[in-house]
JSON list of C-alpha atoms in Angstrom, two decimals:
[
{"chain": "M", "resi": 1, "resn": "MET", "atom": "CA", "xyz": [108.10, 83.33, 100.21]},
{"chain": "M", "resi": 2, "resn": "ILE", "atom": "CA", "xyz": [109.14, 86.17, 97.94]},
{"chain": "M", "resi": 3, "resn": "GLN", "atom": "CA", "xyz": [108.61, 85.69, 93.14]},
{"chain": "M", "resi": 4, "resn": "LYS", "atom": "CA", "xyz": [109.90, 87.22, 90.84]},
{"chain": "M", "resi": 5, "resn": "ASN", "atom": "CA", "xyz": [107.52, 88.75, 89.12]},
{"chain": "M", "resi": 6, "resn": "GLN", "atom": "CA", "xyz": [105.69, 89.34, 91.69]},
{"chain": "M", "resi": 7, "resn": "PHE", "atom": "CA", "xyz": [104.07, 93.35, 92.46]},
{"chain": "M", "resi": 8, "resn": "TYR", "atom": "CA", "xyz": [104.10, 94.24, 96.56]},
{"chain": "M", "resi": 9, "resn": "THR", "atom": "CA", "xyz": [103.12, 97.39, 98.52]},
{"chain": "M", "resi": 10, "resn": "LEU", "atom": "CA", "xyz": [105.53, 98.68, 100.19]},
{"chain": "M", "resi": 11, "resn": "PRO", "atom": "CA", "xyz": [104.53, 101.10, 103.67]},
{"chain": "M", "resi": 12, "resn": "SER", "atom": "CA", "xyz": [104.75, 104.11, 101.44]},
{"chain": "M", "resi": 13, "resn": "GLY", "atom": "CA", "xyz": [102.27, 103.05, 99.02]},
{"chain": "M", "resi": 14, "resn": "ALA", "atom": "CA", "xyz": [104.68, 102.10, 96.30]},
{"chain": "M", "resi": 15, "resn": "ILE", "atom": "CA", "xyz": [103.99, 99.79, 93.29]},
{"chain": "M", "resi": 16, "resn": "VAL", "atom": "CA", "xyz": [107.23, 97.47, 93.13]},
{"chain": "M", "resi": 17, "resn": "LYS", "atom": "CA", "xyz": [107.29, 94.73, 90.69]},
{"chain": "M", "resi": 18, "resn": "VAL", "atom": "CA", "xyz": [110.26, 92.12, 92.43]},
{"chain": "M", "resi": 19, "resn": "ASN", "atom": "CA", "xyz": [112.85, 91.61, 88.83]},
{"chain": "M", "resi": 20, "resn": "SER", "atom": "CA", "xyz": [115.38, 89.32, 89.99]},
{"chain": "M", "resi": 21, "resn": "LYS", "atom": "CA", "xyz": [117.81, 88.52, 93.06]},
{"chain": "M", "resi": 22, "resn": "ALA", "atom": "CA", "xyz": [120.79, 89.99, 93.41]},
{"chain": "M", "resi": 23, "resn": "GLU", "atom": "CA", "xyz": [124.11, 88.17, 93.15]},
{"chain": "M", "resi": 24, "resn": "GLY", "atom": "CA", "xyz": [126.05, 87.91, 96.04]},
{"chain": "M", "resi": 25, "resn": "CYS", "atom": "CA", "xyz": [123.71, 89.17, 98.81]},
{"chain": "M", "resi": 26, "resn": "PRO", "atom": "CA", "xyz": [120.14, 88.45, 99.78]},
{"chain": "M", "resi": 27, "resn": "ASP", "atom": "CA", "xyz": [118.62, 91.64, 97.79]},
{"chain": "M", "resi": 28, "resn": "TRP", "atom": "CA", "xyz": [116.26, 91.87, 95.11]},
{"chain": "M", "resi": 29, "resn": "ASN", "atom": "CA", "xyz": [116.48, 93.81, 92.04]},
{"chain": "M", "resi": 30, "resn": "CYS", "atom": "CA", "xyz": [113.04, 95.44, 91.95]},
{"chain": "M", "resi": 31, "resn": "SER", "atom": "CA", "xyz": [111.60, 98.18, 89.60]},
{"chain": "M", "resi": 32, "resn": "TYR", "atom": "CA", "xyz": [108.65, 100.83, 90.60]},
{"chain": "M", "resi": 33, "resn": "GLN", "atom": "CA", "xyz": [104.81, 100.73, 88.93]},
{"chain": "M", "resi": 34, "resn": "ASP", "atom": "CA", "xyz": [103.43, 103.88, 89.70]},
{"chain": "M", "resi": 35, "resn": "LYS", "atom": "CA", "xyz": [103.61, 107.41, 88.13]},
{"chain": "M", "resi": 36, "resn": "GLY", "atom": "CA", "xyz": [106.18, 109.35, 88.75]},
{"chain": "M", "resi": 37, "resn": "ARG", "atom": "CA", "xyz": [108.31, 106.63, 89.34]},
{"chain": "M", "resi": 38, "resn": "GLN", "atom": "CA", "xyz": [107.16, 104.11, 87.08]},
{"chain": "M", "resi": 39, "resn": "GLY", "atom": "CA", "xyz": [110.82, 102.03, 85.57]},
{"chain": "M", "resi": 40, "resn": "VAL", "atom": "CA", "xyz": [113.17, 102.96, 87.78]},
{"chain": "M", "resi": 41, "resn": "GLN", "atom": "CA", "xyz": [115.13, 100.43, 89.71]},
{"chain": "M", "resi": 42, "resn": "VAL", "atom": "CA", "xyz": [115.82, 99.41, 93.34]},
{"chain": "M", "resi": 43, "resn": "SER", "atom": "CA", "xyz": [117.82, 97.26, 95.65]},
{"chain": "M", "resi": 44, "resn": "LEU", "atom": "CA", "xyz": [115.56, 96.04, 99.22]},
{"chain": "M", "resi": 45, "resn": "SER", "atom": "CA", "xyz": [116.39, 93.79, 101.17]},
{"chain": "M", "resi": 46, "resn": "GLU", "atom": "CA", "xyz": [114.51, 90.47, 101.20]},
{"chain": "M", "resi": 47, "resn": "ALA", "atom": "CA", "xyz": [114.37, 91.04, 105.19]},
{"chain": "M", "resi": 48, "resn": "PHE", "atom": "CA", "xyz": [112.55, 94.49, 104.12]},
{"chain": "M", "resi": 49, "resn": "ILE", "atom": "CA", "xyz": [110.31, 92.66, 101.51]},
{"chain": "M", "resi": 50, "resn": "SER", "atom": "CA", "xyz": [109.06, 90.19, 103.66]},
{"chain": "M", "resi": 51, "resn": "LYS", "atom": "CA", "xyz": [109.03, 92.59, 106.72]},
{"chain": "M", "resi": 52, "resn": "PHE", "atom": "CA", "xyz": [106.62, 95.73, 104.96]},
{"chain": "M", "resi": 53, "resn": "ALA", "atom": "CA", "xyz": [105.59, 95.16, 101.69]},
{"chain": "M", "resi": 54, "resn": "GLU", "atom": "CA", "xyz": [102.73, 93.68, 100.80]},
{"chain": "M", "resi": 55, "resn": "VAL", "atom": "CA", "xyz": [101.34, 91.46, 97.99]},
{"chain": "M", "resi": 56, "resn": "TRP", "atom": "CA", "xyz": [99.73, 94.05, 95.17]},
{"chain": "M", "resi": 57, "resn": "VAL", "atom": "CA", "xyz": [96.29, 92.22, 93.97]}
]
């Protein structure tokens, strides 16, 4: 289950933090946490996160 404030590693190796659920759709508002893109906002679908992202520990 996707959780707010959880960190995930994407297939590209990028680390994102889930910030909030987007209203009216199954997307999540996230922000990059890795160097070069830190703070950049991105919207990722719930299906993409569930299938491809791994919880970052």
